[in-house]
């Protein structure tokens, strides 16, 4: 338990008592005088607040770009943070900063610190990135007056030099830590400690990556007097791989999931690369995506279609597992045991006679929430479907299987005739809402249309309209 945090900021040790729900952005700007980190949207969308964060073994123990505006002080305890002030070396700009300056890569400059930090994060992990990787690293950073071409060119130029976050970086602002105490954060190290804490603090907020909670907190200005962080719980940080499955601890980040599944499940990997931005994937966890129980979360449709199992635990109920599709009961209502926690998700791996595809339809390709997300697991004997699971997000109050669509395809050929019959069944499975992202009619049409896309895709006929 702690109401004080200690961390490294640009190489210097900082220890201060602070409310655990203070955003790192406020901490940096208001209490530590590090005002190079900017506030734009305050909800994880624009990247102006990007910082580099290294947390224990998380994301391979490397620095990754993250959004300070939705990150809380509780999340940087024991971590290392580098802000834009820490990137220059002994009075000289980094290669990237130099290239940005020489290349006309900045006009008003408001977005520039965040862009530099995001690109330094890329260069640290991939010293020779491809152009696609540069675009991907910038997906979470908005620039509205320079335009991206000169920024991408600067990144390419800098890539020829090795990126380097100095061990003794320059910190041109005085660290003037102020104590703003109140509130308590808990950092349990194992599952037993976690469930005991939940039992004795039922009002506490379970905090994983904070990418959902941080937005909610900013939007509704909620305070959390008590936070239980899952980041150090060893059972929730596990990734187990066998020949037949992966088990991802609930506190495994999407960046870590992506690393693990990229070779076996390329379609899922494409979806994960469109999950928020680099900044969001380096913080957001698989367990948080399920725990938030959003009808438009991108993880659950794929995980359900793949036949995943969720494991939960509580102090009084012990450990329980169930198929993930049974976890979602109604809008934001789940089968979570009282005072319980998600421990892990077990995902079966694909066999040679099985295929998996997932398609996300959103208004923008990058950094956007799904209007509809379809996920398809098929077991095939030649062209005949011998078994299948199809799940959709954005079509109902919960991520849900399309049982009538499945029945129309089960035992049949994946051809135009049966795809059309299955498409007709879509309206009997779902009566989606009309909202800002799409009408009910549009959603039904899109969900049905994705079946045709699936057919062409499985046949090897190219369907990708955009690629990164
Ligand atoms: C800019 C932006 C873009 C985004 N883009 C996408 C996107 O493309 N697709 C998408 O699906 N989502 C997206 N999200 C939402 C979010 O990033 C994901 O849902 C993410 O996986 C949440 O994980 P987290 O660890 O940050 O959860 P947190 O915010 O820490 O927690 C979310 C909820 O889950 C609960 N929780 C966390 N861990 C556990 C646990 N182990 N047991 C029980 N409950 C738990 C928390 O108490 C909270 O209620 C985006 C968010 C932002 C800000
Ligand atoms: S201020 Fe926009 S992402 Fe943080
Ligand atoms: S330089 Fe003005 S928004 Fe990017």
Short mmCIF file of N, CA, C and O and ligand atoms in Angstrom, two decimals, residues 105-112 115 142-148 151, ligand 3:
data_model
loop_
_atom_site.label_atom_id
_atom_site.label_comp_id
_atom_site.label_asym_id
_atom_site.label_seq_id
_atom_site.Cartn_x
_atom_site.Cartn_y
_atom_site.Cartn_z
N UNK A 105 9.64 20.14 -40.39
CA UNK A 105 8.63 19.17 -39.94
C UNK A 105 7.74 19.73 -38.84
O UNK A 105 7.04 18.97 -38.17
N UNK A 106 7.81 21.02 -38.63
CA UNK A 106 6.98 21.60 -37.58
C UNK A 106 6.58 23.02 -37.96
O UNK A 106 7.38 23.77 -38.50
N UNK A 107 5.31 23.34 -37.74
CA UNK A 107 4.86 24.73 -37.98
C UNK A 107 4.45 25.35 -36.64
O UNK A 107 5.25 25.97 -35.98
N UNK A 108 3.19 25.16 -36.24
CA UNK A 108 2.81 25.77 -34.96
C UNK A 108 3.57 25.13 -33.81
O UNK A 108 3.83 25.76 -32.79
N UNK A 109 3.92 23.84 -33.97
CA UNK A 109 4.78 23.19 -32.99
C UNK A 109 4.08 22.57 -31.80
O UNK A 109 4.73 21.91 -30.99
N UNK A 110 2.77 22.74 -31.72
CA UNK A 110 2.10 22.23 -30.52
C UNK A 110 2.15 20.71 -30.45
O UNK A 110 2.34 20.11 -29.40
N UNK A 111 2.00 20.08 -31.61
CA UNK A 111 2.01 18.61 -31.65
C UNK A 111 3.43 18.06 -31.58
O UNK A 111 3.63 16.87 -31.36
N UNK A 112 4.43 18.91 -31.84
CA UNK A 112 5.79 18.45 -32.11
C UNK A 112 6.43 17.65 -30.96
O UNK A 112 7.00 16.58 -31.22
N UNK A 115 5.05 14.21 -31.08
CA UNK A 115 5.47 13.49 -32.28
C UNK A 115 6.92 13.02 -32.13
O UNK A 115 7.26 11.88 -32.44
N UNK A 142 -1.77 13.46 -33.78
CA UNK A 142 -2.38 14.36 -34.76
C UNK A 142 -1.48 15.56 -35.00
O UNK A 142 -0.97 16.16 -34.05
N UNK A 143 -1.30 15.92 -36.27
CA UNK A 143 -0.67 17.18 -36.61
C UNK A 143 -1.57 17.83 -37.64
O UNK A 143 -1.87 17.23 -38.66
N UNK A 144 -1.99 19.01 -37.38
CA UNK A 144 -2.98 19.62 -38.26
C UNK A 144 -2.41 20.73 -39.14
O UNK A 144 -3.09 21.25 -39.99
N UNK A 145 -1.16 21.17 -38.90
CA UNK A 145 -0.69 22.21 -39.81
C UNK A 145 0.56 21.85 -40.61
O UNK A 145 0.74 22.36 -41.70
N UNK A 146 1.42 20.96 -40.12
CA UNK A 146 2.60 20.64 -40.93
C UNK A 146 2.24 19.65 -42.04
O UNK A 146 2.69 19.79 -43.17
N UNK A 147 1.42 18.67 -41.70
CA UNK A 147 1.21 17.56 -42.63
C UNK A 147 2.27 16.53 -42.34
O UNK A 147 3.35 16.84 -41.84
N UNK A 148 1.98 15.28 -42.65
CA UNK A 148 2.84 14.20 -42.15
C UNK A 148 4.08 13.94 -43.00
O UNK A 148 5.04 13.36 -42.52
N UNK A 151 7.33 15.06 -41.64
CA UNK A 151 7.59 14.37 -40.36
C UNK A 151 8.13 12.96 -40.65
O UNK A 151 9.12 12.52 -40.06
S1 LIG B 3 2.89 21.59 -36.21
FE1 LIG B 3 0.96 22.50 -35.82
S2 LIG B 3 -0.29 20.80 -35.31
FE2 LIG B 3 1.56 19.90 -35.90
#
